[in-house]
């Protein structure tokens, strides 16, 4: 933008926020599902812990997630979630499918100049070992992509995964072209 022959640049949004809890009033209860006929009766509950480098929970954020068929990128599920004080985490609820699915995650949090993108694989689904993004990672970094199966009760699989924004356990993040950033 120019004014009086001077060039002005936009400043990062963090100079005045963002204040996710106050100004981004999404309907977090609204869910989008695709009609796909390979659904299994099992449900998936994924407990995400968003942490800083000191392993403290980051509560002032929201997460968008997509459940996608691996082979053809058909969208099965999309939603936004915020921190649940009652559950002390971010909770994702999904359906299990016969086909291999991937969970794409986008994190919007205080202090980030840009949102962060990552992928979460469920450890009991072995297809991830063939996934091109997973194979690009060093063996040491691969563990940061796997959600651990904690229990399987009443047709519900409970997983848990820690997402670290920085530090030695930092989650593997991708840019828009799905190339590894770190």
XYZ file of N, CA and C in Angstrom:
546
model
N 0.845 -1.164 0.000
C 0.000 0.000 0.000
C 0.896 1.233 0.000
N 0.508 2.226 -0.768
C 1.283 3.464 -0.792
C 0.395 4.633 -0.393
N 1.014 5.600 0.259
C 0.321 6.829 0.647
C 1.367 7.928 0.721
N 1.104 9.021 0.048
C 2.056 10.139 0.009
C 3.438 9.671 -0.434
N 3.483 8.816 -1.450
C 4.729 8.281 -2.011
C 5.552 7.474 -1.010
N 4.936 6.990 0.058
C 5.606 6.122 1.024
C 4.989 4.736 0.931
N 5.799 3.737 1.098
C 5.317 2.368 1.067
C 5.091 1.898 2.489
N 3.884 1.377 2.753
C 3.539 0.852 4.062
C 3.347 -0.657 3.949
N 3.854 -1.388 4.928
C 3.734 -2.834 4.942
C 2.772 -3.271 6.039
N 2.082 -4.359 5.783
C 1.199 -4.915 6.800
C 2.035 -5.477 7.941
N 1.528 -5.341 9.143
C 2.220 -5.902 10.301
C 1.603 -7.248 10.650
N 2.337 -8.108 11.329
C 1.770 -9.403 11.724
C 0.560 -9.215 12.622
N -0.372 -10.123 12.512
C -1.599 -10.025 13.302
C -1.322 -10.091 14.798
N -0.181 -10.640 15.178
C 0.115 -10.790 16.596
C 0.403 -9.462 17.286
N 0.519 -8.366 16.548
C 0.733 -7.083 17.208
C -0.511 -6.654 17.975
N -1.661 -7.178 17.602
C -2.895 -6.883 18.325
C -3.640 -8.158 18.712
N -2.981 -9.257 18.768
C -3.658 -10.512 19.108
C -2.939 -11.656 18.423
N -3.552 -12.647 17.961
C -4.994 -12.846 17.968
C -5.486 -13.305 19.339
N -6.697 -12.979 19.616
C -7.318 -13.384 20.863
C -8.380 -14.419 20.516
N -7.955 -15.655 20.390
C -8.815 -16.697 19.849
C -10.105 -16.867 20.632
N -10.007 -16.884 21.940
C -11.198 -17.118 22.738
C -12.203 -15.988 22.676
N -11.741 -14.761 22.428
C -12.625 -13.607 22.460
C -13.242 -13.239 21.115
N -12.481 -13.388 20.037
C -12.923 -12.819 18.771
C -13.191 -13.832 17.661
N -12.725 -15.022 17.787
C -13.006 -16.039 16.777
C -14.064 -16.974 17.341
N -15.279 -16.526 17.326
C -16.371 -17.272 17.940
C -16.967 -18.278 16.963
N -16.233 -19.349 16.702
C -16.733 -20.409 15.840
C -17.747 -21.241 16.596
N -18.582 -21.913 15.857
C -19.484 -22.892 16.448
C -18.712 -24.204 16.526
N -18.038 -24.438 17.640
C -17.187 -25.611 17.775
C -17.989 -26.910 17.864
N -19.277 -26.833 18.054
C -20.076 -28.063 18.138
C -20.540 -28.538 16.764
N -20.441 -27.683 15.743
C -20.881 -28.040 14.396
C -19.847 -28.956 13.745
N -20.307 -30.074 13.196
C -19.408 -31.037 12.571
C -19.822 -31.278 11.127
N -18.840 -31.580 10.283
C -19.102 -31.889 8.889
C -18.678 -33.317 8.623
N -19.577 -34.121 8.100
C -19.259 -35.503 7.757
C -19.538 -35.744 6.282
N -18.741 -36.579 5.677
C -19.012 -37.005 4.307
C -19.795 -38.303 4.348
N -20.552 -38.548 3.318
C -21.292 -39.794 3.215
C -20.388 -40.812 2.527
N -19.868 -41.735 3.287
C -18.933 -42.727 2.759
C -19.331 -44.087 3.292
N -19.446 -45.059 2.410
C -20.071 -46.331 2.773
C -19.148 -47.361 3.419
N -17.906 -47.038 3.689
C -16.989 -48.013 4.286
C -16.809 -47.790 5.783
N -17.785 -47.173 6.405
C -17.700 -46.882 7.833
C -17.771 -48.168 8.651
N -16.970 -48.209 9.705
C -16.974 -49.313 10.664
C -17.694 -48.801 11.907
N -18.250 -49.704 12.681
C -18.990 -49.289 13.876
C -18.111 -48.638 14.940
N -16.804 -48.807 14.843
C -15.905 -48.247 15.854
C -15.814 -46.730 15.744
N -15.714 -46.096 16.884
C -15.440 -44.663 16.968
C -13.992 -44.479 17.394
N -13.449 -43.322 17.080
C -12.081 -42.969 17.468
C -12.153 -41.686 18.281
N -11.559 -41.705 19.453
C -11.414 -40.503 20.273
C -9.915 -40.239 20.391
N -9.494 -39.094 19.876
C -8.079 -38.719 19.905
C -7.918 -37.539 20.859
N -7.173 -37.770 21.941
C -6.889 -36.726 22.924
C -5.571 -36.070 22.537
N -5.636 -34.783 22.187
C -4.446 -34.022 21.814
C -4.043 -33.107 22.954
N -2.763 -33.120 23.265
C -2.193 -32.220 24.258
C -1.271 -31.265 23.517
N -1.659 -30.004 23.413
C -0.858 -28.989 22.746
C 0.052 -28.366 23.796
N 1.370 -28.485 23.589
C 2.325 -28.074 24.622
C 3.396 -27.150 24.070
N 3.963 -26.334 24.959
C 5.108 -25.505 24.602
C 6.396 -26.270 24.917
N 7.545 -25.629 24.717
C 8.813 -26.340 24.910
C 9.077 -26.701 26.373
N 8.358 -26.056 27.306
C 8.497 -26.384 28.724
C 7.492 -27.448 29.156
N 6.803 -28.043 28.182
C 5.810 -29.106 28.386
C 4.561 -28.616 29.119
N 4.301 -27.311 29.047
C 3.083 -26.755 29.634
C 1.991 -26.730 28.564
N 0.754 -27.016 28.983
C -0.367 -27.014 28.056
C -0.619 -25.621 27.500
N -0.877 -25.550 26.204
C -1.275 -24.310 25.543
C -2.788 -24.384 25.383
N -3.479 -23.493 26.062
C -4.941 -23.542 26.084
C -5.576 -22.498 25.176
N -4.826 -21.433 24.856
C -5.354 -20.343 24.037
C -5.052 -20.626 22.565
N -5.770 -21.592 22.006
C -5.571 -21.990 20.622
C -6.828 -22.689 20.134
N -6.865 -22.942 18.843
C -7.864 -23.867 18.328
C -7.216 -24.696 17.243
N -7.801 -25.841 16.984
C -7.244 -26.801 16.035
C -8.311 -27.136 15.005
N -7.932 -27.081 13.742
C -8.778 -27.598 12.675
C -8.244 -28.965 12.307
N -9.152 -29.885 12.018
C -8.699 -31.209 11.591
C -9.573 -31.748 10.482
N -8.924 -32.531 9.627
C -9.567 -33.193 8.511
C -9.248 -34.673 8.589
N -10.235 -35.502 8.393
C -9.999 -36.932 8.225
C -10.191 -37.190 6.733
N -9.148 -37.713 6.103
C -9.113 -37.841 4.650
C -8.748 -39.266 4.273
N -9.361 -39.794 3.206
C -8.938 -41.086 2.664
C -7.554 -40.926 2.070
N -6.651 -41.803 2.404
C -5.263 -41.658 1.973
C -5.108 -41.722 0.458
N -5.749 -42.653 -0.199
C -5.506 -42.892 -1.624
C -6.020 -41.801 -2.546
N -7.162 -41.206 -2.232
C -7.722 -40.233 -3.167
C -8.091 -38.890 -2.531
N -7.663 -38.666 -1.314
C -7.886 -37.400 -0.608
C -9.350 -36.995 -0.506
N -10.270 -37.959 -0.459
C -11.679 -37.630 -0.211
C -11.844 -37.214 1.234
N -12.501 -36.086 1.444
C -12.740 -35.581 2.786
C -13.847 -36.387 3.454
N -13.557 -36.934 4.619
C -14.542 -37.679 5.383
C -15.120 -36.850 6.527
N -14.293 -35.981 7.076
C -14.716 -35.260 8.276
C -13.871 -34.000 8.414
N -14.519 -32.906 8.813
C -13.818 -31.659 9.105
C -14.451 -31.050 10.348
N -13.607 -30.471 11.197
C -14.136 -29.781 12.370
C -13.066 -28.877 12.966
N -13.510 -27.969 13.825
C -12.620 -27.139 14.636
C -12.879 -27.490 16.090
N -11.812 -27.523 16.867
C -11.967 -27.785 18.292
C -11.162 -26.770 19.091
N -11.635 -26.482 20.278
C -10.881 -25.647 21.194
C -10.559 -26.472 22.437
N -9.828 -25.882 23.328
C -9.391 -26.571 24.538
C -10.594 -26.868 25.430
N -10.675 -28.093 25.931
C -11.724 -28.490 26.854
C -11.157 -28.473 28.274
N -11.591 -27.505 29.062
C -11.122 -27.428 30.454
C -11.564 -28.661 31.239
N -12.721 -29.185 30.900
C -13.248 -30.358 31.596
C -12.372 -31.585 31.339
N -11.937 -31.788 30.089
C -11.117 -32.951 29.713
C -9.615 -32.643 29.766
N -9.265 -31.376 29.981
C -7.871 -30.922 30.048
C -7.075 -31.284 28.802
N -7.719 -31.120 27.627
C -7.069 -31.421 26.353
C -7.953 -30.939 25.208
N -7.488 -31.183 24.002
C -8.272 -30.985 22.790
C -8.744 -32.375 22.374
N -10.041 -32.566 22.166
C -10.578 -33.894 21.846
C -11.136 -33.938 20.436
N -10.699 -34.937 19.685
C -11.189 -35.175 18.333
C -11.994 -36.468 18.345
N -13.186 -36.414 17.758
C -14.043 -37.586 17.667
C -14.264 -37.916 16.200
N -13.932 -39.157 15.804
C -14.002 -39.577 14.401
C -14.668 -40.937 14.275
N -14.993 -41.287 13.060
C -15.422 -42.650 12.745
C -14.225 -43.427 12.217
N -14.242 -44.734 12.405
C -13.209 -45.582 11.816
C -13.734 -46.111 10.483
N -12.841 -46.208 9.489
C -13.208 -46.668 8.156
C -12.350 -47.864 7.750
N -12.870 -48.644 6.816
C -12.111 -49.784 6.297
C -10.889 -49.303 5.532
N -11.041 -48.227 4.780
C -9.924 -47.668 4.019
C -8.991 -46.909 4.953
N -7.772 -46.739 4.508
C -6.780 -46.019 5.303
C -7.085 -44.530 5.298
N -7.095 -43.933 6.486
C -7.361 -42.508 6.600
C -6.200 -41.802 7.295
N -6.074 -40.537 6.962
C -5.050 -39.673 7.542
C -5.763 -38.539 8.264
N -5.181 -38.064 9.348
C -5.736 -36.918 10.067
C -4.784 -35.739 9.870
N -5.257 -34.734 9.135
C -4.503 -33.504 8.941
C -4.880 -32.538 10.051
N -3.882 -31.868 10.602
C -4.079 -30.950 11.725
C -3.526 -29.572 11.352
N -4.284 -28.531 11.668
C -3.798 -27.155 11.555
C -3.986 -26.496 12.911
N -2.913 -25.908 13.422
C -2.915 -25.291 14.746
C -2.868 -23.773 14.595
N -3.791 -23.105 15.262
C -3.811 -21.654 15.346
C -3.646 -21.324 16.823
N -2.567 -20.626 17.181
C -2.309 -20.376 18.603
C -1.671 -19.014 18.820
N -1.842 -18.539 20.022
C -1.239 -17.284 20.448
C 0.266 -17.338 20.239
N 0.818 -16.274 19.681
C 2.261 -16.193 19.504
C 2.769 -16.761 18.190
N 1.934 -17.433 17.428
C 2.359 -17.958 16.129
C 2.141 -16.887 15.063
N 3.141 -16.653 14.241
C 2.971 -15.699 13.149
C 2.195 -16.320 11.990
N 2.162 -17.633 11.960
C 1.421 -18.355 10.937
C 0.890 -19.630 11.567
N -0.133 -20.192 11.001
C -0.636 -21.456 11.536
C 0.317 -22.591 11.166
N 0.204 -23.706 11.873
C 1.094 -24.845 11.676
C 0.300 -26.042 11.165
N 0.896 -26.779 10.229
C 0.244 -27.944 9.632
C 1.043 -29.201 9.946
N 0.325 -30.251 10.324
C 0.972 -31.538 10.564
C -0.005 -32.659 10.231
N 0.478 -33.859 10.319
C -0.310 -35.062 10.062
C -0.167 -35.969 11.273
N -1.262 -36.622 11.639
C -1.207 -37.602 12.722
C -1.635 -38.949 12.156
N -0.821 -39.949 12.431
C -1.136 -41.322 12.060
C -1.516 -42.080 13.330
N -2.425 -43.017 13.199
C -2.822 -43.858 14.327
C -1.922 -45.086 14.339
N -1.263 -45.335 15.470
C -0.192 -46.331 15.522
C -0.633 -47.752 15.167
N -1.891 -48.098 15.363
C -2.327 -49.467 15.065
C -2.725 -49.660 13.601
N -2.680 -48.589 12.809
C -2.965 -48.661 11.376
C -1.631 -48.656 10.632
N -1.191 -49.784 10.152
C 0.153 -49.911 9.588
C 0.356 -49.265 8.225
N -0.686 -48.760 7.590
C -0.525 -48.169 6.273
C 0.421 -46.970 6.283
N 0.532 -46.280 7.409
C 1.348 -45.063 7.468
C 2.809 -45.331 7.095
N 3.274 -46.568 7.261
C 4.663 -46.893 6.933
C 4.942 -46.750 5.438
N 3.890 -46.764 4.620
C 4.028 -46.610 3.173
C 3.759 -45.178 2.711
N 3.286 -44.327 3.614
C 2.917 -42.969 3.252
C 4.159 -42.161 2.867
N 4.128 -41.434 1.739
C 5.316 -40.698 1.281
C 5.803 -39.634 2.263
N 4.897 -38.959 2.985
C 5.325 -37.947 3.955
C 6.060 -38.599 5.110
N 5.533 -39.694 5.574
C 6.150 -40.427 6.680
C 7.532 -40.938 6.283
N 7.646 -41.447 5.092
C 8.917 -42.007 4.625
C 9.997 -40.939 4.422
N 9.595 -39.674 4.216
C 10.560 -38.586 4.055
C 11.268 -38.238 5.358
N 10.649 -38.578 6.473
C 11.187 -38.196 7.777
C 12.317 -39.117 8.212
N 13.225 -38.572 8.987
C 14.255 -39.420 9.584
C 13.575 -40.347 10.591
N 14.173 -41.475 10.844
C 13.595 -42.465 11.755
C 13.368 -41.868 13.145
N 14.262 -41.015 13.579
C 14.144 -40.390 14.904
C 12.897 -39.506 14.994
N 12.554 -38.798 13.906
C 11.436 -37.858 13.921
C 10.076 -38.524 13.701
N 10.052 -39.738 13.201
C 8.791 -40.407 12.863
C 7.874 -40.615 14.064
N 8.459 -40.824 15.229
C 7.634 -41.080 16.423
C 6.756 -39.887 16.783
N 7.120 -38.690 16.328
C 6.352 -37.492 16.641
C 5.070 -37.391 15.815
N 4.846 -38.366 14.933
C 3.669 -38.367 14.064
C 2.618 -39.391 14.504
N 2.965 -40.248 15.458
C 2.104 -41.381 15.798
C 1.308 -41.154 17.082
N -0.014 -41.263 16.970
C -0.874 -41.219 18.154
C -0.919 -42.616 18.754
N -0.720 -42.696 20.042
C -0.674 -43.980 20.752
C -2.075 -44.463 21.096
N -2.328 -45.743 20.809
C -3.593 -46.369 21.185
C -3.537 -46.652 22.682
N -4.451 -46.065 23.455
C -4.469 -46.225 24.905
C -5.410 -47.336 25.357
N -6.569 -47.443 24.699
C -7.518 -48.499 25.060
C -8.549 -48.671 23.950
N -9.249 -49.795 24.008
C -10.324 -50.096 23.069
C -11.461 -50.686 23.879
N -12.494 -49.863 24.114
C -13.602 -50.250 24.977
C -14.927 -49.866 24.327
N -15.884 -50.795 24.335
C -17.236 -50.521 23.823
C -17.229 -49.888 22.425
N -16.452 -50.471 21.526
C -16.330 -49.994 20.142
C -15.757 -48.585 20.024
N -15.012 -48.156 21.015
C -14.347 -46.853 20.961
C -12.856 -47.063 21.171
N -12.063 -46.575 20.204
C -10.604 -46.610 20.321
C -10.147 -45.253 20.853
N -9.429 -45.288 21.965
C -8.926 -44.071 22.604
C -7.438 -43.926 22.303
N -7.092 -42.805 21.675
C -5.703 -42.497 21.344
C -5.286 -41.233 22.086
N -3.970 -41.071 22.246
C -3.443 -39.847 22.841
C -2.196 -39.432 22.066
N -2.046 -38.111 21.897
C -0.900 -37.601 21.148
C -0.535 -36.212 21.676
N 0.767 -35.967 21.823
C 1.267 -34.660 22.240
C 1.767 -33.902 21.023
N 1.322 -32.672 20.882
C 1.797 -31.767 19.838
C 2.641 -30.699 20.518
N 3.926 -30.639 20.183
C 4.831 -29.650 20.774
C 5.087 -28.536 19.773
N 4.889 -27.295 20.201
C 5.083 -26.150 19.318
C 6.552 -25.805 19.122
N 7.415 -26.202 20.057
C 8.852 -25.937 19.948
C 9.599 -26.826 20.925
N 10.919 -26.749 20.868
C 11.751 -27.539 21.769
C 12.258 -28.816 21.126
N 12.921 -29.640 21.920
C 13.538 -30.848 21.371
C 12.518 -31.893 20.917
N 11.295 -31.816 21.448
C 10.231 -32.739 21.040
C 9.279 -32.120 20.028
N 9.715 -31.042 19.371
C 8.826 -30.319 18.463
C 8.188 -31.246 17.442
N 6.895 -31.061 17.253
C 6.141 -31.826 16.273
C 6.682 -31.535 14.877
N 6.563 -32.486 13.987
C 6.975 -32.297 12.596
C 5.886 -31.494 11.904
N 6.261 -30.330 11.369
C 5.309 -29.469 10.674
C 5.653 -29.411 9.192
N 4.624 -29.175 8.367
C 4.767 -29.124 6.919
C 4.350 -27.753 6.423
N 4.922 -27.347 5.259
C 4.427 -26.120 4.645
C 3.281 -26.481 3.708
N 2.784 -25.536 2.950
C 1.613 -25.770 2.109
C 1.848 -26.805 1.018
N 3.084 -26.984 0.614
C 3.394 -27.962 -0.423
C 3.689 -29.334 0.164
N 3.360 -29.524 1.447
C 3.573 -30.784 2.161
C 5.033 -31.200 2.203
N 5.898 -30.229 2.332
C 7.315 -30.510 2.540
C 7.625 -30.300 4.016
N 8.513 -31.086 4.528
C 8.829 -31.023 5.951
C 9.524 -29.699 6.262
N 9.038 -29.017 7.307
C 9.672 -27.775 7.752
C 10.757 -28.056 8.782
N 10.551 -29.044 9.625
C 11.552 -29.336 10.652
C 11.565 -30.819 10.957
